[in-house]
CSV table of C-alpha atoms and ligand atoms in Angstrom, one decimal:
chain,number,residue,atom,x,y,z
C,1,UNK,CA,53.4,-10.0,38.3
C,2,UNK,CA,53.1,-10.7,34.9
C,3,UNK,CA,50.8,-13.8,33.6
C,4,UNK,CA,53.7,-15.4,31.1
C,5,UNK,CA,51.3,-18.3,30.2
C,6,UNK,CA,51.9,-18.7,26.3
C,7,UNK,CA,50.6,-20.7,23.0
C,8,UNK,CA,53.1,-22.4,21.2
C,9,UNK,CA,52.3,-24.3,18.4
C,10,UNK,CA,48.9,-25.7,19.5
C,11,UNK,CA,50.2,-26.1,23.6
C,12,UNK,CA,50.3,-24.4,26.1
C,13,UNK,CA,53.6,-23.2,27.9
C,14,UNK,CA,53.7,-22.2,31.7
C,15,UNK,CA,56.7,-19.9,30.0
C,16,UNK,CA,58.3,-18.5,27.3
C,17,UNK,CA,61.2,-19.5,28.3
C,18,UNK,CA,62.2,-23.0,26.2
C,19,UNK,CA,65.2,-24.8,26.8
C,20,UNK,CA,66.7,-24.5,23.0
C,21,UNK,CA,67.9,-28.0,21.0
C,22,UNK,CA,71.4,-28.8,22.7
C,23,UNK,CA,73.5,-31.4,24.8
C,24,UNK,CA,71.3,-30.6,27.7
C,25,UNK,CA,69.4,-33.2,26.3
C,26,UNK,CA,71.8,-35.8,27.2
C,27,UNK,CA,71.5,-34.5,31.6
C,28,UNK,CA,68.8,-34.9,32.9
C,29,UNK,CA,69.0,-33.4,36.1
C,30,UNK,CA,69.9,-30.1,34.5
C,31,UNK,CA,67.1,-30.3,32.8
C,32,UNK,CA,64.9,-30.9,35.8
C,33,UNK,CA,66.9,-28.0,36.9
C,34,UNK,CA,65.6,-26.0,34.2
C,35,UNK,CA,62.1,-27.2,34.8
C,36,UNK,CA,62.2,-26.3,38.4
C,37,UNK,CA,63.4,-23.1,37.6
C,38,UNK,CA,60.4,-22.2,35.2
C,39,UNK,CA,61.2,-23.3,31.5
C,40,UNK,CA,58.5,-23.8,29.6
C,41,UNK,CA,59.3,-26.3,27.3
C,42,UNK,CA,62.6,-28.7,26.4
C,43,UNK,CA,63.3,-29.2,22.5
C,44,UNK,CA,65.7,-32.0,22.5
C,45,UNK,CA,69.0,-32.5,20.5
C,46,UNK,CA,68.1,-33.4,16.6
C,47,UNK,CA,68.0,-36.8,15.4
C,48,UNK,CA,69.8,-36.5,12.0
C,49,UNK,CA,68.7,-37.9,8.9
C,50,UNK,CA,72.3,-38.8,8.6
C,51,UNK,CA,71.9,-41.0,11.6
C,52,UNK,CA,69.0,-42.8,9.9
C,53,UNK,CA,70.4,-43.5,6.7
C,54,UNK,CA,73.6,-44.3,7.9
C,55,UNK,CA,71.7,-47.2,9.6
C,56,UNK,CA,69.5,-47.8,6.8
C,57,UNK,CA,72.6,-48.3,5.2
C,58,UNK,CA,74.5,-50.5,7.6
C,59,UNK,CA,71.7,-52.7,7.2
C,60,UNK,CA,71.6,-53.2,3.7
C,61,UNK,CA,75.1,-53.9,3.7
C,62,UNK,CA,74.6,-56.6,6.4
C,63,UNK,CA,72.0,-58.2,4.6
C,64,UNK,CA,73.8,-58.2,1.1
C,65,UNK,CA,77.6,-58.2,1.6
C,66,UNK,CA,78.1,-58.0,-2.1
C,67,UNK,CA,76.4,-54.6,-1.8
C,68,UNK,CA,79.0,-51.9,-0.3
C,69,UNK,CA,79.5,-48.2,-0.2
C,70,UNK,CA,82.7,-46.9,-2.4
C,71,UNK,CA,85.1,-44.4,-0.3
C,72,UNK,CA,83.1,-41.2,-1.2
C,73,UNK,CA,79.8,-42.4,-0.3
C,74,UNK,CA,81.5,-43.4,2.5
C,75,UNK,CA,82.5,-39.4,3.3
C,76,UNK,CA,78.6,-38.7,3.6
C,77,UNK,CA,78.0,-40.6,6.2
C,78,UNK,CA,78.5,-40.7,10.2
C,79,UNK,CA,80.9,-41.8,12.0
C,80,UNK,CA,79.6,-44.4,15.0
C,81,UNK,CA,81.7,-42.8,17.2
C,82,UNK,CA,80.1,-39.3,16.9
C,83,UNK,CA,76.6,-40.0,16.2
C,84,UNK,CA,74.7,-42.9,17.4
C,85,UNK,CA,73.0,-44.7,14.1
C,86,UNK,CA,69.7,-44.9,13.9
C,87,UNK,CA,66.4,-43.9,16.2
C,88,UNK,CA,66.4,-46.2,19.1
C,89,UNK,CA,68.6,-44.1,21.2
C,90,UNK,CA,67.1,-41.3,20.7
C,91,UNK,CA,63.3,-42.4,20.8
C,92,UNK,CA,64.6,-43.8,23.9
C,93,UNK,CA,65.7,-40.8,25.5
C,94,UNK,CA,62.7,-39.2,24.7
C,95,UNK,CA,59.9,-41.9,26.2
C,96,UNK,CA,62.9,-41.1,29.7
C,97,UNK,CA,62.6,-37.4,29.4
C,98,UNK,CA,58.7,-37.6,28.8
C,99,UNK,CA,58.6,-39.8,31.9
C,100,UNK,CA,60.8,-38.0,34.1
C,101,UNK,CA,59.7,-34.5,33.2
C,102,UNK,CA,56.2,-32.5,33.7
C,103,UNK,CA,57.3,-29.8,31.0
C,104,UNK,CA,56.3,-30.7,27.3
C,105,UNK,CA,59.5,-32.5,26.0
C,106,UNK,CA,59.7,-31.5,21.8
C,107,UNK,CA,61.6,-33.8,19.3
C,108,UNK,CA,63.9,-32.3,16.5
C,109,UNK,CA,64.7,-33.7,13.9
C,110,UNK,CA,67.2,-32.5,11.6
C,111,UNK,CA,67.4,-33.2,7.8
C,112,UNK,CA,67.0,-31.6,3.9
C,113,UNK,CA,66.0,-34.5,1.4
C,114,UNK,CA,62.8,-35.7,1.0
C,115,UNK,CA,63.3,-39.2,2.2
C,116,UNK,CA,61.6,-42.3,4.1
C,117,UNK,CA,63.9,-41.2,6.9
C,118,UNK,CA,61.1,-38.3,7.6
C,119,UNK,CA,58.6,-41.0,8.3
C,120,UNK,CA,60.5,-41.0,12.0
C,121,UNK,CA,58.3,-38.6,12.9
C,122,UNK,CA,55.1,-40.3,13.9
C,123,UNK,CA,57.4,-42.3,16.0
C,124,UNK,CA,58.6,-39.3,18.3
C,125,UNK,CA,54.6,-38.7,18.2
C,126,UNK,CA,54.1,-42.2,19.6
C,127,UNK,CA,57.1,-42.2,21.9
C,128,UNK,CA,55.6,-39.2,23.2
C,129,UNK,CA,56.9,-35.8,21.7
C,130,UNK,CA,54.5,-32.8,22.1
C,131,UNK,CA,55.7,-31.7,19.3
C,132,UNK,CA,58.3,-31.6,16.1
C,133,UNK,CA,60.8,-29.3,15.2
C,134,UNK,CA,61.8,-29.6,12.4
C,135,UNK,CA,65.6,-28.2,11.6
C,136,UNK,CA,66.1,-27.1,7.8
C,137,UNK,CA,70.0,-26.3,8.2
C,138,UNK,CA,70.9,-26.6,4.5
C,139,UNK,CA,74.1,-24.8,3.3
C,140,UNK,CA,73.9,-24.4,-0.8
C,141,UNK,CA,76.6,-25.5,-2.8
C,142,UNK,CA,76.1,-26.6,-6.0
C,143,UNK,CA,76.5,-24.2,-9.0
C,144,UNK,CA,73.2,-25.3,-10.5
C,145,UNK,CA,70.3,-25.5,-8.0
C,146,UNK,CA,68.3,-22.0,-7.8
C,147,UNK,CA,66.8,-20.7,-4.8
C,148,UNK,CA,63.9,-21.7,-6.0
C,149,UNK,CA,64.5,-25.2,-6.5
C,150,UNK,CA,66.3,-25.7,-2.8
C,151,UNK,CA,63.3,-23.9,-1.4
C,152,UNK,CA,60.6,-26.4,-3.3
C,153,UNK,CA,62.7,-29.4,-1.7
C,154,UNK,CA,62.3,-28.0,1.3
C,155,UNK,CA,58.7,-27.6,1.5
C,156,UNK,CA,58.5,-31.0,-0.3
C,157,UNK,CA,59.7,-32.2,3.1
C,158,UNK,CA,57.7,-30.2,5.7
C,159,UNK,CA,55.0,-31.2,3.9
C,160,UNK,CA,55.9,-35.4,4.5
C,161,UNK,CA,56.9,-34.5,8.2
C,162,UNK,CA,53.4,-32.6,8.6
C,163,UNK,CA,51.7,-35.5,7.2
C,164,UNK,CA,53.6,-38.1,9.2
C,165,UNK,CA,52.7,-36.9,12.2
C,166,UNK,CA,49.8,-35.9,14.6
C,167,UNK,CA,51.5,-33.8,16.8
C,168,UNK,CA,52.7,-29.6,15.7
C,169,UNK,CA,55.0,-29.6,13.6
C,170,UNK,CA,57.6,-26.5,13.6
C,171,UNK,CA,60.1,-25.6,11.5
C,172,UNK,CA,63.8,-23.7,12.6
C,173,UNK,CA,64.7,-21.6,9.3
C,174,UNK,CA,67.9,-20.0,8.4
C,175,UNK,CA,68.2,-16.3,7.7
C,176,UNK,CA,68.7,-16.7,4.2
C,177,UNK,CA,65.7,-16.6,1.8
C,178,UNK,CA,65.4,-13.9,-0.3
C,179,UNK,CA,61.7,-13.6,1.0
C,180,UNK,CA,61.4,-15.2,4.5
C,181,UNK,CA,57.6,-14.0,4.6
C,182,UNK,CA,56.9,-15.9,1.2
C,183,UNK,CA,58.7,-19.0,2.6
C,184,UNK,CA,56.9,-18.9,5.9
C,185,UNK,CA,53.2,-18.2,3.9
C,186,UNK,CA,54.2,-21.2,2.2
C,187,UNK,CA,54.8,-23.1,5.7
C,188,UNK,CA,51.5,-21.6,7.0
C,189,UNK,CA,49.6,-23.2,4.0
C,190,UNK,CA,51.1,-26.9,4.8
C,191,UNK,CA,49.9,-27.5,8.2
C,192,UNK,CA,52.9,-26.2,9.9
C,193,UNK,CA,52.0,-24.5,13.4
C,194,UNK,CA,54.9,-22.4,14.5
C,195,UNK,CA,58.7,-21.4,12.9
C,196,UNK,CA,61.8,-21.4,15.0
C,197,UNK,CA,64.6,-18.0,13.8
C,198,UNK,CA,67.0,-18.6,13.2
C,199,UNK,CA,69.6,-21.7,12.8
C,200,UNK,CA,72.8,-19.9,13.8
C,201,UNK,CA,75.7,-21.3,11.1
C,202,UNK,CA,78.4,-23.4,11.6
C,203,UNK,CA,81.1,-21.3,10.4
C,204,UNK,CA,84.3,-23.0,10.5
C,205,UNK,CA,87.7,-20.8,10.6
C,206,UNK,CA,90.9,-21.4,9.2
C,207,UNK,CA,93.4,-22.8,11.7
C,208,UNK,CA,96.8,-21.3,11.0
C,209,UNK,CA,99.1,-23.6,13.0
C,210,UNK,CA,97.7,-27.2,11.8
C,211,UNK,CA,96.5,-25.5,8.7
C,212,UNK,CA,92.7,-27.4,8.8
C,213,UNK,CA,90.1,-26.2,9.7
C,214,UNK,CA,88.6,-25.1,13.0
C,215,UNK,CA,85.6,-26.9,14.2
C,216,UNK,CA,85.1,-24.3,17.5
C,217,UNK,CA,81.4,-23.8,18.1
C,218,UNK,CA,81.6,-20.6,19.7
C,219,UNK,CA,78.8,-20.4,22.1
C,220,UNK,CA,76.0,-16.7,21.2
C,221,UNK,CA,76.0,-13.2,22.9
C,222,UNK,CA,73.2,-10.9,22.8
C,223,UNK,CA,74.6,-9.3,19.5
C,224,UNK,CA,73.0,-11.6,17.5
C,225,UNK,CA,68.9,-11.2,19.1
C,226,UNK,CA,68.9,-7.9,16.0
C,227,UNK,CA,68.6,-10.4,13.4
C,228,UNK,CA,65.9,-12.5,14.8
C,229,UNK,CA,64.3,-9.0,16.3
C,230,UNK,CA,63.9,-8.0,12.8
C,231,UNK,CA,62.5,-11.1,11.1
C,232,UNK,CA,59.7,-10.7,14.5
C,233,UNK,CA,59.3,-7.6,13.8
C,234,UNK,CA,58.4,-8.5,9.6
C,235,UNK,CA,56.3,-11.1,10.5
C,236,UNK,CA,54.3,-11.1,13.4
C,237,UNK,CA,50.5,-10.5,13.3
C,238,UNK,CA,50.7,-11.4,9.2
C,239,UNK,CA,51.0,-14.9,9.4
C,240,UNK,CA,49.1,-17.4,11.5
C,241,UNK,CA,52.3,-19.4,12.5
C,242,UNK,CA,53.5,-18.8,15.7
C,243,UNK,CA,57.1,-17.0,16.2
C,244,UNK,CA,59.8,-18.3,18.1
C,245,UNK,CA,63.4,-16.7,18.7
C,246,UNK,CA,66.3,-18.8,19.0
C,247,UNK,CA,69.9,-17.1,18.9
C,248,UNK,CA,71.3,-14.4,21.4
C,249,UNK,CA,68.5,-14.4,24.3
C,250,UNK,CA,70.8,-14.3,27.6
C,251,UNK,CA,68.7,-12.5,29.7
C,252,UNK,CA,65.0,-11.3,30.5
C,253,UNK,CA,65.4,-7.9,28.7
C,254,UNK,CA,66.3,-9.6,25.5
C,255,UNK,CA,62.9,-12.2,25.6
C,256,UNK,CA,61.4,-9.1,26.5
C,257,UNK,CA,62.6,-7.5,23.5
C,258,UNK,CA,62.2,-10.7,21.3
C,259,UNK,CA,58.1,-10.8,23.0
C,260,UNK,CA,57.9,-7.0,21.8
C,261,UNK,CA,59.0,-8.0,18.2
C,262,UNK,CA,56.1,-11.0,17.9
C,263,UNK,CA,58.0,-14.2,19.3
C,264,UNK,CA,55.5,-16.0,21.2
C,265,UNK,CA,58.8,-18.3,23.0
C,266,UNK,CA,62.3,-17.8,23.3
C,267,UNK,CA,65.0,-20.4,23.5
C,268,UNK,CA,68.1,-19.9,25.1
C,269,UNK,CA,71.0,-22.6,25.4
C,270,UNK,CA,74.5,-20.6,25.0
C,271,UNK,CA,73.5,-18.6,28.4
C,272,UNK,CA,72.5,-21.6,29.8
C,273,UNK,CA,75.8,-23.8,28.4
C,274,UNK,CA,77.4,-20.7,30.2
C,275,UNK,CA,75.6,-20.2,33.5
C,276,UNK,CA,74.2,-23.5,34.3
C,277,UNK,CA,70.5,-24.7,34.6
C,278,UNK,CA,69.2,-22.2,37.2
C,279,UNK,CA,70.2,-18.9,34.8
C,280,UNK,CA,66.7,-20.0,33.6
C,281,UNK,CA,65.2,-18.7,36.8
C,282,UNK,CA,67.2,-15.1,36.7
C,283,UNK,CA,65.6,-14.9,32.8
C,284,UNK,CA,62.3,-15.3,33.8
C,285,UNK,CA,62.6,-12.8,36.8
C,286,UNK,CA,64.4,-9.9,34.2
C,287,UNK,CA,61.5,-10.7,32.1
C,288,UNK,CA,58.6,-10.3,34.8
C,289,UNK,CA,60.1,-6.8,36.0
C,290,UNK,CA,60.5,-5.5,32.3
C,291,UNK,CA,57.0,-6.5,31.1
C,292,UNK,CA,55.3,-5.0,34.3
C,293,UNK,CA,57.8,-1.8,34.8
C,294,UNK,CA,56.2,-1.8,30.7
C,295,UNK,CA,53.1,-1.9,32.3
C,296,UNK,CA,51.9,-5.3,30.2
C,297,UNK,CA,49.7,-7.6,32.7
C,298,UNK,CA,50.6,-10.7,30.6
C,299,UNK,CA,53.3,-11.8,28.4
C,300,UNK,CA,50.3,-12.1,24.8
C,301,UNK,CA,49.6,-8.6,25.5
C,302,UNK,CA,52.9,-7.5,25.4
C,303,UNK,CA,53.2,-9.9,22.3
C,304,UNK,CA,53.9,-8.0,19.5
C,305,UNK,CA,53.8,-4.3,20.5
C,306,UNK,CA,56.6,-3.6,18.4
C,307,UNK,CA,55.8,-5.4,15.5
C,308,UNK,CA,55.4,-3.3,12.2
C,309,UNK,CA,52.0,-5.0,12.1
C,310,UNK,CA,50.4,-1.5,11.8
C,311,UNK,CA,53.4,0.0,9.6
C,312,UNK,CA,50.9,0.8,6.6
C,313,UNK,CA,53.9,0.0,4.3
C,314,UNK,CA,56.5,-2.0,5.9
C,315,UNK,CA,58.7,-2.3,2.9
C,316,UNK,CA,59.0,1.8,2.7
C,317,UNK,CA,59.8,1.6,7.0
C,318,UNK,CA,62.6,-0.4,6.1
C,319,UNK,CA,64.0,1.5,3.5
C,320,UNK,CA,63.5,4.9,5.6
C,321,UNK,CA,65.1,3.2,8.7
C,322,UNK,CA,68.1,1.9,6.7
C,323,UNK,CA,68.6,5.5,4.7
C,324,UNK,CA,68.3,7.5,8.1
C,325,UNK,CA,70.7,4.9,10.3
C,326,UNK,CA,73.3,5.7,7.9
C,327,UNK,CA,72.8,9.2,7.3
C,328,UNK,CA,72.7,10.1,11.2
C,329,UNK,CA,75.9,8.1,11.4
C,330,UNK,CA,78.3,10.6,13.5
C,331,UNK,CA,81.6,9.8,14.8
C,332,UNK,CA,81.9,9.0,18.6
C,333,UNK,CA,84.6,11.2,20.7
C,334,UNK,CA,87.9,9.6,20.2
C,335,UNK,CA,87.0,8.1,16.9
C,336,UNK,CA,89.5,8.0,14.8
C,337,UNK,CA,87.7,9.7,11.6
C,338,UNK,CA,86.9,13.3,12.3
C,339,UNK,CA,83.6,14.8,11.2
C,340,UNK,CA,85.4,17.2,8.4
C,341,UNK,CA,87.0,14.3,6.8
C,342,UNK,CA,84.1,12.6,6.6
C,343,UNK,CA,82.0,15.5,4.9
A,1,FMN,C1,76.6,-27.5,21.7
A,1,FMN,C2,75.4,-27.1,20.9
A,1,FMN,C3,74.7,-28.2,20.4
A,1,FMN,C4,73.5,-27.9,19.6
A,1,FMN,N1,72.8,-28.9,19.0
A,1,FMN,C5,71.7,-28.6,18.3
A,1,FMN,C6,70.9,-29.6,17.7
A,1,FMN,O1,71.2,-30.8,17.9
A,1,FMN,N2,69.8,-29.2,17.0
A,1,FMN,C7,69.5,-27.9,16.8
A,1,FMN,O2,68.5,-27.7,16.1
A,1,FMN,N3,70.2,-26.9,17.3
A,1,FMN,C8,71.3,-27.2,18.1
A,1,FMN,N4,72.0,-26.2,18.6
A,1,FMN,C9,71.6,-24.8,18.4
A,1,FMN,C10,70.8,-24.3,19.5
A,1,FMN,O3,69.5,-25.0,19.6
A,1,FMN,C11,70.4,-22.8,19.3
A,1,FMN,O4,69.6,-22.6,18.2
A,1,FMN,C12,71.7,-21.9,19.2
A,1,FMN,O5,72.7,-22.3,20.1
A,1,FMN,C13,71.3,-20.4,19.4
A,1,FMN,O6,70.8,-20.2,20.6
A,1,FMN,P1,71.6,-19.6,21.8
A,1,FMN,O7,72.1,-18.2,21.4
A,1,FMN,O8,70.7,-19.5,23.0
A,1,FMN,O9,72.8,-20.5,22.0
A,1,FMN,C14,73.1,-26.5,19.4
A,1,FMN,C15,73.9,-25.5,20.0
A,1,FMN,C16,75.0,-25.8,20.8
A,1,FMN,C17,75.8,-24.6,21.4
């Protein structure tokens, strides 16, 4: 079989199978479930900066009752009784969960302004995190902050988490920079050691009946690996950092396919929200009979095989893919455009 040993981020996983940032966190015998069954690594639930200043807050107002938020300060902040405030809970969890588990146990933290709040980091060092991932999910929406500006207070931030800490730091990106390759050179030159793609977004529906909105979190399906495929695909073999897929892995051909691409790990959580703990095992088997019926003795040699590494001009690849996937379009049988009408 297979050797699917594999760096991530300055360790060394027995797996690329990672147990993705989620409420699995909060069980722990599913997650020695997962363990059993192979995983490689756990990445717990994020600690939110919200959470921190929240209780930065509270404080303040404790200790000067004049002091108090108005109503739409007020709006920014968590409610208690969805997030615990503040880091104790969490950095407790953690030292359990380091205790308890043989697997490398990785903190996220979760968070966009620069902040004393980042400063948290060196704590999940001490209470034992492996490692820090570091989530950037940041929605723009103000009129008057470029790209470029929300991108420079991002890095701003990396850069204190990177210097807060001892331990990897890695970062989970969203899909939406005009140049993910300049962002993540930019990443590479601050310290970080491996990038997470991509943040799947919170997209809230309308709800008809009670006219509000609908806060369903619909769990993944394998239709959204592509995206993360591609971004492998750009980078992999260009840039130092390690690559990491989260987002549509269900099964062991689709961390086979994100391996192929350039991801060093995969994590998965929806199929395992879905199928319970020991889908984790049924993965890693898929995986093992794809990468040797491929004929790849280890799970780095198979690492970026499909990568456009050796495209001499990737940019020109792209552009000839797109042009010829829509040229060679042709209607299926029982489609209801026929191919004259379409000429
Ligand atoms: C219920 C739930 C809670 C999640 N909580 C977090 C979180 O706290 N931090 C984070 O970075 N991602 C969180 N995620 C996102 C997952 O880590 C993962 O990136 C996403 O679900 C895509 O992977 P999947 O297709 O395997 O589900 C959560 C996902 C779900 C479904």
């Amino acid at each position: 079989m297979p050797d699917l040993a594999v760096p991530w981020a300055g360790l060394r996983l027995a797996t690329p199978i990672v147990v993705g940032a989620s409420p699995l966190t909060d069980d722990l015998d599913s997650l020695k479930e997962c363990e059993a069954a192979g995983a490689g690594a756990v990445v717990m639930h994020s600690l939110f900066e919200e959470q921190i200043i929240a209780e930065q807050m509270a404080a303040h107002r404790f200790i000067d009752s004049h002091v108090d938020m108005d109503a739409e300060a007020r709006t920014f902040l968590p409610e208690s009784s969805v997030f615990n405030l503040g880091a104790k809970p969490y950095l407790d969890r953690l030292r359990l969960l380091r205790e308890r588990l043989k697997i490398p146990v990785i903190a996220s933290l979760n968070g966009t302004s620069l902040g004393s709040w980042a400063h948290l980091a060196s704590d999940l060092a001490s209470a034992g995190a492996a490692a820090i991932e570091l989530n950037l999910y940041d929605v723009a929406t103000s009129f008057t902050m470029s790209g470029s500006q929300l991108e420079a207070g991002q890095l701003l931030l990396v850069s204190s988490v990177v210097r807060a800490t001892r331990v990897p730091v890695i970062v989970k990106l969203s899909p939406f920079y005009s140049s993910l390759p300049a962002f993540v050179r930019e990443l590479e030159k601050m310290g970080v050691r491996g990038i997470v793609v991509f943040n799947r977004f919170y997209q809230p529906n309308v709800d008809l009946e009670a006219l509000d909105v609908s806060r369903d979190l619909p769990l993944s399906t394998s239709a959204e690996l592509p995206l993360r495929l591609h971004a492998c695909a750009i980078l992999a073999g260009r840039t130092q950092l390690e690559l990491g897929v989260t987002g549509g892995v269900h099964s062991g051909d689709d961390a086979a396919r994100a391996i192929l691409c350039g991801a060093s790990i995969t994590q998965v959580v929806s199929a395992l929200l879905q199928n319970g703990p020991g889908h984790v095992r049924t993965i890693i088997a898929g995986l093992e009979s794809r990468l040797e019926m491929l004929g790849y003795r280890s799970a780095t040699e198979a690492c970026g095989a499909l990568s456009l590494q050796r495209a001499p001009d990737p940019h020109a690849w792209e552009r000839l893919n797109y042009a010829r996937m829509l040229q060679s379009w042709l209607p299926r049988r029982g489609s209801y455009m026929r191919l004259d009408e379409r000429l």
